[in-house]
CSV table of C-alpha atoms and ligand atoms in Angstrom, one decimal:
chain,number,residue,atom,x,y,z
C,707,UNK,CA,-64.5,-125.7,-340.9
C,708,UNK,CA,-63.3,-122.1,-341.5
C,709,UNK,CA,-60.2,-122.1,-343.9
C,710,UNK,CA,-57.3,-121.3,-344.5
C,711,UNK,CA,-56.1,-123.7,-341.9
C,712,UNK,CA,-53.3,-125.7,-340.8
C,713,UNK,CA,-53.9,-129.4,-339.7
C,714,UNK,CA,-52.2,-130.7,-337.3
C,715,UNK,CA,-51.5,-134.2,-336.9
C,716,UNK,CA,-50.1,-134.9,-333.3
C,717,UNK,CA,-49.6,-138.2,-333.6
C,718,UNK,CA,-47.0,-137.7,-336.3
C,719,UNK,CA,-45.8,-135.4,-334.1
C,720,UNK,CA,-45.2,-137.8,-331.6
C,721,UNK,CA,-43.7,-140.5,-333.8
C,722,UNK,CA,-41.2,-138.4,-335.3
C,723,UNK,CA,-40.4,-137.4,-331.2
C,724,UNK,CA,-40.0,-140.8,-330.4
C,725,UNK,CA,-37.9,-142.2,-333.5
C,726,UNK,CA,-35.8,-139.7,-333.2
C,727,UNK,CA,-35.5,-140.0,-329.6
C,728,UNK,CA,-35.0,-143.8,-330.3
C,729,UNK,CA,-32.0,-143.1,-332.2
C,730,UNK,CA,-30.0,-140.7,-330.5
C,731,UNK,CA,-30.5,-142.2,-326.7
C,732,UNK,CA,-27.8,-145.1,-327.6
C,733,UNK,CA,-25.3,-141.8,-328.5
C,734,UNK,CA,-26.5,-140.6,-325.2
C,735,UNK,CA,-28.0,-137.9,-326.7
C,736,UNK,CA,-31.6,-136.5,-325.4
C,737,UNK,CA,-33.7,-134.2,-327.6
C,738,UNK,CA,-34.9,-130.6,-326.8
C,739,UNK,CA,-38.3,-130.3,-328.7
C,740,UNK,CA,-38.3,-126.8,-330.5
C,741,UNK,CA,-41.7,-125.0,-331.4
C,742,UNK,CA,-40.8,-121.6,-332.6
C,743,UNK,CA,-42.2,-123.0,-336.0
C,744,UNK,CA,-45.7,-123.2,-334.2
C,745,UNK,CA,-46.0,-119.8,-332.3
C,746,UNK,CA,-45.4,-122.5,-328.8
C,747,UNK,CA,-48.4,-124.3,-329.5
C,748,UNK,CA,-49.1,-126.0,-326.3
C,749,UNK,CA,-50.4,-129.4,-327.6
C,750,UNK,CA,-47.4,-129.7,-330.7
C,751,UNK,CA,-46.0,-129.1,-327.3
C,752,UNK,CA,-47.1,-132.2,-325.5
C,753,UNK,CA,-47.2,-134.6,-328.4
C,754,UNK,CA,-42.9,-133.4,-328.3
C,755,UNK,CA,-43.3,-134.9,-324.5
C,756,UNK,CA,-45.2,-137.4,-325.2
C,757,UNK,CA,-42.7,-138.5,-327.7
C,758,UNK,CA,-39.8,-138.8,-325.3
C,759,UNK,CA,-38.5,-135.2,-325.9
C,760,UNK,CA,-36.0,-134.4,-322.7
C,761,UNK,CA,-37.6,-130.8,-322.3
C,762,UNK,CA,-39.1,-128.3,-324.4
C,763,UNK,CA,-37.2,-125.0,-326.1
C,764,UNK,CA,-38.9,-121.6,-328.0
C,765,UNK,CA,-37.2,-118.3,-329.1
C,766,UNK,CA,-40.2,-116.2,-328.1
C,767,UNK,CA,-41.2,-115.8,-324.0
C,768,UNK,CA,-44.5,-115.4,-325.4
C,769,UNK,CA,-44.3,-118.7,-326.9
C,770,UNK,CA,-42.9,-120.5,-323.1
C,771,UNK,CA,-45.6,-118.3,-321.5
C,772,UNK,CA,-48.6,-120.7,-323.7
C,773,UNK,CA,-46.2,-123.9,-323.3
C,774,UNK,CA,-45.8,-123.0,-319.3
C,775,UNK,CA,-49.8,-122.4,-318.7
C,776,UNK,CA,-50.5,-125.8,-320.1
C,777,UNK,CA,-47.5,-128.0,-318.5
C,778,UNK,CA,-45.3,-126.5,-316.0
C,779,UNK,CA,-44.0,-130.0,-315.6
C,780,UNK,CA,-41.3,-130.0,-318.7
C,781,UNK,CA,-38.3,-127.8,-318.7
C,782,UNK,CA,-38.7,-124.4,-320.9
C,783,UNK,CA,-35.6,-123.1,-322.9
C,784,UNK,CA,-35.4,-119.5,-324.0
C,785,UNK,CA,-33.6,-120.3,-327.1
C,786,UNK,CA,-32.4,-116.9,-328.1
C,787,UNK,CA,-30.2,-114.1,-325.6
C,788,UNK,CA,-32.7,-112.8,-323.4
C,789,UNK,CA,-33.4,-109.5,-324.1
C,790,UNK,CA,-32.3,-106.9,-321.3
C,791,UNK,CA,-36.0,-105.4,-321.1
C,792,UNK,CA,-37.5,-109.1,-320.6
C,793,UNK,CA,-35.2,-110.8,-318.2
C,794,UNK,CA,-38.2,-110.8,-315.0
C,795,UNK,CA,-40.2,-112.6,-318.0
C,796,UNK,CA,-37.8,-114.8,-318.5
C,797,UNK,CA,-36.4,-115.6,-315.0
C,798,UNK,CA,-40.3,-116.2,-314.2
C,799,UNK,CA,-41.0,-117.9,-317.7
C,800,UNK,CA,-38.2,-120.2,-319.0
C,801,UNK,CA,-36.5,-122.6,-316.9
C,802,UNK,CA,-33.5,-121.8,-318.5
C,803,UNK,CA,-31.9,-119.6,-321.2
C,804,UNK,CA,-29.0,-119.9,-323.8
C,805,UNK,CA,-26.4,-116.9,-323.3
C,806,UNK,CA,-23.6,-114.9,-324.6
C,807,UNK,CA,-22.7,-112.0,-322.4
C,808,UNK,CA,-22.4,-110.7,-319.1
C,809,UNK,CA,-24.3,-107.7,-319.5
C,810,UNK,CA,-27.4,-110.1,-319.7
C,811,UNK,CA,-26.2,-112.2,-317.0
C,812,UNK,CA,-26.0,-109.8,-314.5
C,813,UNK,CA,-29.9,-108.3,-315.1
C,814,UNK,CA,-30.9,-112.3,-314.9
C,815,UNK,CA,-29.4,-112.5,-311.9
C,816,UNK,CA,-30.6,-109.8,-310.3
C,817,UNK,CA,-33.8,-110.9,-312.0
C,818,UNK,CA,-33.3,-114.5,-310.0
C,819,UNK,CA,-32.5,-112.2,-306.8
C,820,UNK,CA,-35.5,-110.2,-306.3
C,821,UNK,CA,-37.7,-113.4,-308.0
C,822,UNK,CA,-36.6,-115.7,-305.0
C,823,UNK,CA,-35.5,-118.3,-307.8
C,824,UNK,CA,-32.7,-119.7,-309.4
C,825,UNK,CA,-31.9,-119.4,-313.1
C,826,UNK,CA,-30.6,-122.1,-315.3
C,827,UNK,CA,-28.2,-120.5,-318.0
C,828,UNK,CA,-26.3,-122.3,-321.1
C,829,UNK,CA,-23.6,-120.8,-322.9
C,830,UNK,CA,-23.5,-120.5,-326.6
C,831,UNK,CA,-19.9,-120.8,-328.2
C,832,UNK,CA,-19.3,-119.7,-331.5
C,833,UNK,CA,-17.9,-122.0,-333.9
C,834,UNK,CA,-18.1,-120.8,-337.2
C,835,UNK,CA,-21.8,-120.0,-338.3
C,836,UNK,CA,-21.5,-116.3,-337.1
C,837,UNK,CA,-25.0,-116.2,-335.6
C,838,UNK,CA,-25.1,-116.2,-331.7
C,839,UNK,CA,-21.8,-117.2,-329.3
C,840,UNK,CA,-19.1,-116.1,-327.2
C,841,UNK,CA,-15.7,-116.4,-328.7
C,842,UNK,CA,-13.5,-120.0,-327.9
C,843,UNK,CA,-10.8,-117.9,-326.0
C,844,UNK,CA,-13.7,-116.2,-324.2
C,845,UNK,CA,-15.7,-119.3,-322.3
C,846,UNK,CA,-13.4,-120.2,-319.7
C,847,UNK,CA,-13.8,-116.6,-318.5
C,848,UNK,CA,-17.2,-116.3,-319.1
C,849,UNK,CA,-18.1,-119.7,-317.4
C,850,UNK,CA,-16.4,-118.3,-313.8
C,851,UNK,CA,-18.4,-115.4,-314.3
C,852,UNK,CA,-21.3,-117.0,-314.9
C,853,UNK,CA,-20.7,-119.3,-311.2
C,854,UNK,CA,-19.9,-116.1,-309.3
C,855,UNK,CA,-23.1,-114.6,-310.0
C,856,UNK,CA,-25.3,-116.3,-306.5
C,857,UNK,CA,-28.5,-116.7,-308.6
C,858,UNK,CA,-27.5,-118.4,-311.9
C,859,UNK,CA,-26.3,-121.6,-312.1
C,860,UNK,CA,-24.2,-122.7,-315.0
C,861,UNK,CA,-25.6,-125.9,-316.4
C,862,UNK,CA,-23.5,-126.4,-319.6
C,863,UNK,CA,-22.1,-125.1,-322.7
C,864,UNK,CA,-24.0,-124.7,-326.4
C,865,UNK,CA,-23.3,-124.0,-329.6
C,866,UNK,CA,-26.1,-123.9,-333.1
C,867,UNK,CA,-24.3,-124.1,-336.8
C,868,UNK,CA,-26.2,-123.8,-339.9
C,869,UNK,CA,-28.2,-120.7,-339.5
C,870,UNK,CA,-26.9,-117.8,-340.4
C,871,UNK,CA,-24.4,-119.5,-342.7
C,872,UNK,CA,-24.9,-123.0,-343.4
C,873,UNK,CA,-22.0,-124.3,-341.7
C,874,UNK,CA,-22.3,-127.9,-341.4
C,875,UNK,CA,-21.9,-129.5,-337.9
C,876,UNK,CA,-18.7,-131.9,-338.1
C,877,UNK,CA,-16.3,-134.1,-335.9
C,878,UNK,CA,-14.1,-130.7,-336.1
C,879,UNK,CA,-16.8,-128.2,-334.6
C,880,UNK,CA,-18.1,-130.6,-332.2
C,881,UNK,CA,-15.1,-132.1,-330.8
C,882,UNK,CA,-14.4,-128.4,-329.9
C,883,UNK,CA,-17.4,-128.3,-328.2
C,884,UNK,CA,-16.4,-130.9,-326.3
C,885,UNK,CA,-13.0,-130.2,-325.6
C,886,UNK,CA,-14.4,-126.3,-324.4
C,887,UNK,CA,-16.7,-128.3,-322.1
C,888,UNK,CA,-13.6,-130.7,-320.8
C,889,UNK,CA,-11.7,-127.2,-320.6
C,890,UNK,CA,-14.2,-125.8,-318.3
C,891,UNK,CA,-15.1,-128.7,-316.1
C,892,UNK,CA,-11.3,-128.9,-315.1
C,893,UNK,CA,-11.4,-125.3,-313.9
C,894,UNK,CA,-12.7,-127.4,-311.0
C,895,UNK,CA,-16.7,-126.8,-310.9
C,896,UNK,CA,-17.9,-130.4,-311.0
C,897,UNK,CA,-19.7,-131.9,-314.2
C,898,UNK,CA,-21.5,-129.8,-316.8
C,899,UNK,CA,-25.3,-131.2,-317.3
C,900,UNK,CA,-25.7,-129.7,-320.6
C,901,UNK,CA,-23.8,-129.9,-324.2
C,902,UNK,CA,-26.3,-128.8,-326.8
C,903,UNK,CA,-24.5,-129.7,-329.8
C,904,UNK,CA,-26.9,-127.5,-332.2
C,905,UNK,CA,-29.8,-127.7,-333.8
C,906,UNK,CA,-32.2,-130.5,-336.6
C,907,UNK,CA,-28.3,-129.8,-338.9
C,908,UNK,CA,-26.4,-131.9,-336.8
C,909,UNK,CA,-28.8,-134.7,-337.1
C,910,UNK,CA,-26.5,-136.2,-340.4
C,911,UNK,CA,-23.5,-135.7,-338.1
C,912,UNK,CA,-25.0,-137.1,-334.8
C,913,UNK,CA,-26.3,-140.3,-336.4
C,914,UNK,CA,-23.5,-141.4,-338.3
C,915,UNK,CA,-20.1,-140.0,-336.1
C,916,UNK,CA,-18.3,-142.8,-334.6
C,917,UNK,CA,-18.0,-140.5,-332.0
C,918,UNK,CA,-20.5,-138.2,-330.4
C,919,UNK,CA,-17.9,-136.7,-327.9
C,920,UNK,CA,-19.4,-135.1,-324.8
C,921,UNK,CA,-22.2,-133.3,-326.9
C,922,UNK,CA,-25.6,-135.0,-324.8
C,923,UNK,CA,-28.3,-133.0,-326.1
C,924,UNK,CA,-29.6,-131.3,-328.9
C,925,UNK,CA,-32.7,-129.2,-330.0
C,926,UNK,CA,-34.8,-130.3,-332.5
C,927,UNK,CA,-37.8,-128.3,-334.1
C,928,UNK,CA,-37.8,-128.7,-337.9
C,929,UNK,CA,-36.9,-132.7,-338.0
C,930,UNK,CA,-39.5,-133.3,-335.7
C,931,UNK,CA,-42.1,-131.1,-337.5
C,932,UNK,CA,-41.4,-131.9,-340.7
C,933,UNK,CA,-39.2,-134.6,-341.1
C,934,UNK,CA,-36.5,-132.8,-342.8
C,935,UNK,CA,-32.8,-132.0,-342.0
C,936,UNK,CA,-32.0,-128.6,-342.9
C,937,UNK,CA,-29.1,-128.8,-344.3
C,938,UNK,CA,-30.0,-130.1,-348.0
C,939,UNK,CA,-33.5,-130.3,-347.0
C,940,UNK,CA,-34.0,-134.1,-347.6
C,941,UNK,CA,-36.2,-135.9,-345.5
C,942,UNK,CA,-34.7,-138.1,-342.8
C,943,UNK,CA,-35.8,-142.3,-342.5
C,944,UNK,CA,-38.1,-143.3,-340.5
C,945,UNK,CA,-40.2,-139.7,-340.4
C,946,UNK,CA,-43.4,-138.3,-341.1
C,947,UNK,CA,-42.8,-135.4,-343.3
C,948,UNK,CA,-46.7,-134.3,-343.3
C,949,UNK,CA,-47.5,-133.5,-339.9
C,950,UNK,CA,-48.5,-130.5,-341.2
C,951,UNK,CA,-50.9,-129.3,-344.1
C,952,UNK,CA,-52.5,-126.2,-345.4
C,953,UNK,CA,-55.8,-126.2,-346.4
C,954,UNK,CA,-57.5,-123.6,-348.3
C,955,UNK,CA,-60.6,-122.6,-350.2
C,956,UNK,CA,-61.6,-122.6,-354.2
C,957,UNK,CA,-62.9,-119.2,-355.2
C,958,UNK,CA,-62.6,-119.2,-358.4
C,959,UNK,CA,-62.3,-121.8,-361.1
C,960,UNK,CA,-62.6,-120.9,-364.8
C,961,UNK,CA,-60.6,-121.8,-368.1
C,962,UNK,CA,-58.6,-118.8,-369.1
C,963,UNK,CA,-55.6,-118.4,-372.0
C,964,UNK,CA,-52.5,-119.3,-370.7
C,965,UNK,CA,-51.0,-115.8,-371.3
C,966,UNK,CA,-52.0,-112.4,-370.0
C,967,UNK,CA,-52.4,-109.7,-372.6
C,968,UNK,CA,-51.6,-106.0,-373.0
C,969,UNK,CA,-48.4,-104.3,-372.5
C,970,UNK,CA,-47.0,-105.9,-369.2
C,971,UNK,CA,-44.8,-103.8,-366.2
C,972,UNK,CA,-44.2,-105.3,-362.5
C,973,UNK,CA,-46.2,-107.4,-360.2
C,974,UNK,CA,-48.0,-106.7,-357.1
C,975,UNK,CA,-44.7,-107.6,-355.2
C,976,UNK,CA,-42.9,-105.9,-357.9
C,977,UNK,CA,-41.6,-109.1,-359.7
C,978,UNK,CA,-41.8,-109.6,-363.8
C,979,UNK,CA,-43.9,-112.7,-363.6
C,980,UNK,CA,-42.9,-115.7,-364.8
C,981,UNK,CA,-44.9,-116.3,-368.1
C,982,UNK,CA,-45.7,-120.0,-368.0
C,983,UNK,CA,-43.9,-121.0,-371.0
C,984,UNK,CA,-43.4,-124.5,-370.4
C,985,UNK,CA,-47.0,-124.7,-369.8
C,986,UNK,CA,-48.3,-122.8,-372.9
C,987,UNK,CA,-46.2,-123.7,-376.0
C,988,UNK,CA,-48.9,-121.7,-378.0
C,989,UNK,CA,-50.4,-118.7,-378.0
C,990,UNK,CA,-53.7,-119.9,-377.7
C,991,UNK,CA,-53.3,-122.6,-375.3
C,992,UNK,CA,-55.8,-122.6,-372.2
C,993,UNK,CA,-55.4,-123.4,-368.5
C,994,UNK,CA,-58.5,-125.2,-365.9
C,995,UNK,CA,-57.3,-122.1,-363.4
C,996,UNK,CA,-58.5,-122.3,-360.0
C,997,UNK,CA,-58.1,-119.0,-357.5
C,998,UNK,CA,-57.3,-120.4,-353.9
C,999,UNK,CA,-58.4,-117.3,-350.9
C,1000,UNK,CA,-54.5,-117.8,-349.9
C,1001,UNK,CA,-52.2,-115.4,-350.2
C,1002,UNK,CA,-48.6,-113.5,-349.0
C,1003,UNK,CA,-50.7,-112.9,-345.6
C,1004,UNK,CA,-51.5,-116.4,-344.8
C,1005,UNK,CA,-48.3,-118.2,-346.1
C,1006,UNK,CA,-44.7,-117.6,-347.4
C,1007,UNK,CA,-45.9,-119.5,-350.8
C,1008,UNK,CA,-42.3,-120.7,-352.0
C,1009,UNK,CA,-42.8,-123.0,-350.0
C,1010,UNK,CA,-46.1,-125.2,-350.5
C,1011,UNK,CA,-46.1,-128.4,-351.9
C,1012,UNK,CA,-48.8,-128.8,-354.3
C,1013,UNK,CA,-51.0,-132.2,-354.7
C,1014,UNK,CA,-50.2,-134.1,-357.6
C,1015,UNK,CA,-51.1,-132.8,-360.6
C,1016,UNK,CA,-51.7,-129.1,-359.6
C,1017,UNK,CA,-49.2,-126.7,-360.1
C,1018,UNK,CA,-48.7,-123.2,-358.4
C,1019,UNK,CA,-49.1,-120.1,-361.1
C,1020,UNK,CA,-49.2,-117.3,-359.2
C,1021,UNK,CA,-50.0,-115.4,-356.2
C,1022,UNK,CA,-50.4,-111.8,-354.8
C,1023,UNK,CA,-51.1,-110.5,-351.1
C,1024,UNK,CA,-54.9,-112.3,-350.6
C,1025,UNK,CA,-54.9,-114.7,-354.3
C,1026,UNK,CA,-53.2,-118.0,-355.1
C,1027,UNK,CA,-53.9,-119.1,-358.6
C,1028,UNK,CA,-53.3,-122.8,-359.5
C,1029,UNK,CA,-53.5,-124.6,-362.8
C,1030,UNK,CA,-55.9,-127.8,-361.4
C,1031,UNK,CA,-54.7,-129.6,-365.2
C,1032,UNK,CA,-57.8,-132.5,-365.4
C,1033,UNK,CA,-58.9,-132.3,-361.5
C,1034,UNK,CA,-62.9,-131.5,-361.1
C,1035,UNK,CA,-62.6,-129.1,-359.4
C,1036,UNK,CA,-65.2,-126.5,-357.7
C,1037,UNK,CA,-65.6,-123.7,-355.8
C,1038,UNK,CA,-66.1,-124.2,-352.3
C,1039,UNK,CA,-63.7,-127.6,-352.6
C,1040,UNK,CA,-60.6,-127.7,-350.1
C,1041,UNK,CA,-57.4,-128.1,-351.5
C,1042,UNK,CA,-54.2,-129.8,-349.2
C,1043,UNK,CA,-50.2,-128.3,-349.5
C,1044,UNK,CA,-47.4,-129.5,-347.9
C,1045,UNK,CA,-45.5,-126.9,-345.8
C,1046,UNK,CA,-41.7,-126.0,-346.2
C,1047,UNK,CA,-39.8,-124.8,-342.9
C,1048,UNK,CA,-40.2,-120.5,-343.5
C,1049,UNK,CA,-44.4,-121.8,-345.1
C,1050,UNK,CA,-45.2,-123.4,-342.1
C,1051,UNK,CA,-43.5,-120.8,-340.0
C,1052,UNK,CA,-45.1,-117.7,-341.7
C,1053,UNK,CA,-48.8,-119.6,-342.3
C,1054,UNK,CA,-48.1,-120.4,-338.3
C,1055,UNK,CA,-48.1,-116.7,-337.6
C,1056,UNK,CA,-50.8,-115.5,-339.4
C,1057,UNK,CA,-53.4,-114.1,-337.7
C,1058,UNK,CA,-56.1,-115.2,-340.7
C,1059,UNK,CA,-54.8,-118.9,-340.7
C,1060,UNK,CA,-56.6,-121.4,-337.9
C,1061,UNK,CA,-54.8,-124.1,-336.6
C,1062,UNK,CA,-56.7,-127.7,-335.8
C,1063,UNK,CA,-55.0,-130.0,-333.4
C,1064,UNK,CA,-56.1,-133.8,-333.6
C,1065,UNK,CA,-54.2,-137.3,-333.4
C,1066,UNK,CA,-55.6,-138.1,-336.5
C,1067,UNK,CA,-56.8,-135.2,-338.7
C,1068,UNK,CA,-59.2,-135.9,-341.6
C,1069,UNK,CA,-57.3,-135.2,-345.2
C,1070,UNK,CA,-59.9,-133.2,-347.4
C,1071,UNK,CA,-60.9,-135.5,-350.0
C,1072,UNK,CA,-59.4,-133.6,-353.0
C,1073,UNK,CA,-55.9,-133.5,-352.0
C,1074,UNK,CA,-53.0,-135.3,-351.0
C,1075,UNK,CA,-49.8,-133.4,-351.0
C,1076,UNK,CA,-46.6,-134.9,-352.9
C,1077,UNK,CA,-43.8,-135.3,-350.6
C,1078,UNK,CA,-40.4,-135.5,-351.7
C,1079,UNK,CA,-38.9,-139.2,-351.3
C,1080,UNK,CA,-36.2,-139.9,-348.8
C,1081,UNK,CA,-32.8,-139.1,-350.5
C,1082,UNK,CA,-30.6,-140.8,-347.4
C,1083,UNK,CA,-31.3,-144.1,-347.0
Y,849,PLP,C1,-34.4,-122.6,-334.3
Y,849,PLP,C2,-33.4,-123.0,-333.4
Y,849,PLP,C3,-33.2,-124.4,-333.1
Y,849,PLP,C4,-34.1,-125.4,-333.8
Y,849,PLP,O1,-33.7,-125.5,-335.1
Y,849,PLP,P1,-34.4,-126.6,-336.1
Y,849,PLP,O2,-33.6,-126.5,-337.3
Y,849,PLP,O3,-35.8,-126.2,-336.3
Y,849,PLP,O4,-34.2,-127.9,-335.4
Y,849,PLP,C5,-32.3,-124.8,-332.2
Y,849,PLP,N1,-31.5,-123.9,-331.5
Y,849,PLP,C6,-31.6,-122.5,-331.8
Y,849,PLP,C7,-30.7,-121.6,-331.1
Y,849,PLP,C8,-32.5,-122.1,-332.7
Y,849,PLP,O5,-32.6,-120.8,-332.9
């Protein structure tokens, strides 16, 4: 097996799909699986489906263009404004997109027009988190708009939180979601389909509100992926939080003092580095140290989750270097990490970093990550 590599265990995947799905169908709300963490890997994909996900979402066209080639059969969300240059992708592409103004409305529906099709389009209110959205006073307006143009239809309203700011989804924000969507329904158009309350933030809210309001959907990537809620980053009952896991190589493994020598100036990313005090009470106090063929290319390394008993040192663009304390360990052995959100994201995206799909991978024998224990219970 060629390495570094991300493991992919589907069937965690599609457990996390389905308790989550589980829990929010008594709210009446259905889940939106999200893969923009996995470059729209097709099979994370189908495992979402598989799960009970309503429909799948992505940020990138490129990323619905790899879901769409495998499955045309589940619903494809642009996730982010279309961009004006892409809107025949997208018309052809995504099922339907999330939008905030009219100049990109118009293109999609000329788009639709000279495509023969019609285009699905969800508006995105802003309610605090000053990321994407049209302003409250705005969406009546932009809702008739939006039914006057012949080839979009207007399938609900949208809003994310948490993003940009870390504003935390609430029975404020979301009951003026809902009272937008009551606001818009009575300018006599029928029923909106769609109200996408936000994103894997408004899990907290959405599971313990008394009331839910008319929010129906929402869009899930990280909880699913990695069993976390994003806003405090603790890992939600009930989920898998190791779907995912990095493996990489041993290069190098040889005892060396604790502390560099010589007159010391910056880093290779320009940092002072952090002199392992803690570590090395004494100046003559050694360390097993292991180099890992991992780097700043592969992986945003903040956040890995190291196997018990190994801590992260130090790394540059191509080296990780890892105190392996009283592991045997070689060179050639495979070590395991856990993957934060922006880790798994960035390792995701690297061209040098393979990705293996199974329902049940095999964990190298080394290493188990640690995984932080469930702070809600
Ligand atoms: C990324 C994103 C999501 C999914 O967010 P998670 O925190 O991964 O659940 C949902 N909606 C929008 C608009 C996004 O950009």
């Amino acid at each position: 097996m060629t390495s570094p590599r991300i493991d992919v265990d589907l069937g965690k995947i599609e457990a996390n799909t389905r308790h989550l799905v589980d829990q929010l169908a008594p709210r009446g709300i259905r889940v939106v699986g999200i893969t923009k963490a996995t470059l729209g890997s097709p099979a994370v994909g189908a495992a979402m489906v598989r799960g009970g996900a309503s429909g799948l979402g992505d940020s990138r066209i490129q990323n619905l263009a790899r879901l769409g080639a495998r499955d045309r059969s589940a619903s494809r969300t642009l996730i982010r404004s279309p961009m004006l240059s892409q809107v025949d992708q997208v018309v052809r592409t995504a099922t339907s997109s999330l939008n905030t103004g009219t100049a990109v409305l118009d293109a999609l529906d000329a788009a639709a027009r000279r495509q023969r099709r019609t285009h699905d389009v969800v508006l995105m209110v802003e309610l605090g988190d000053l990321r994407e959205g049209i302003a409250i006073e705005d969406v009546a307006a932009m809702a008739a708009v939006t039914r006057k143009r012949g080839r979009l239809r207007l399938s609900g309203l949208g809003t994310n939180l948490a993003c940009r700011n870390g504003v935390v989804p609430d029975d404020r924000n979301m009951g003026e979601l809902s009272r937008l969507v009551d606001q818009v329904e009575s300018g006599g158009h029928g029923v909106l389909d769609v109200v996408s309350g936000g994103n894997s933030a408004n899990l907290p809210w959405a599971l313990s509100t008394s009331d839910v309001g008319r929010v129906n959907e929402l869009r899930i990537g990280e909880a699913i992926l990695l069993g976390t809620e994003p806003l405090h980053r603790t890992l939600l009952p009930g989920l898998h939080p190791d779907a995912f896991s990095l493996v990489a190589e041993v290069i190098e493994v040889a005892v060396k003092p604790a502390r560099p020598w010589g007159d010391r100036a910056q880093t290779a990313f320009g940092h002072q580095a952090a002199v392992v005090r803690q570590l090395a009470p004494t100046r003559d106090r050694t360390i097993r140290q292991a180099i890992l063929a991992l780097g700043c290319q592969d992986v945003d390394v903040d956040g890995l989750i190291p196997p018990p008993g190994i801590a992260i040192l130090g790394t540059s663009s191509d080296h990780l270097v890892v105190d392996v304390g009283d592991h045997a360990v070689s060179v050639g052995d495979e070590l395991a990490f856990g993957l934060g959100y922006g880790a798994l994201l960035r390792a995701m995206t690297s061209p040098f970093v393979s990705q293996v799909e199974t329902r049940r991978p095999a964990r190298p024998v080394l290493a188990a990550a640690r995984w932080p224990a469930p702070i809600i219970a």
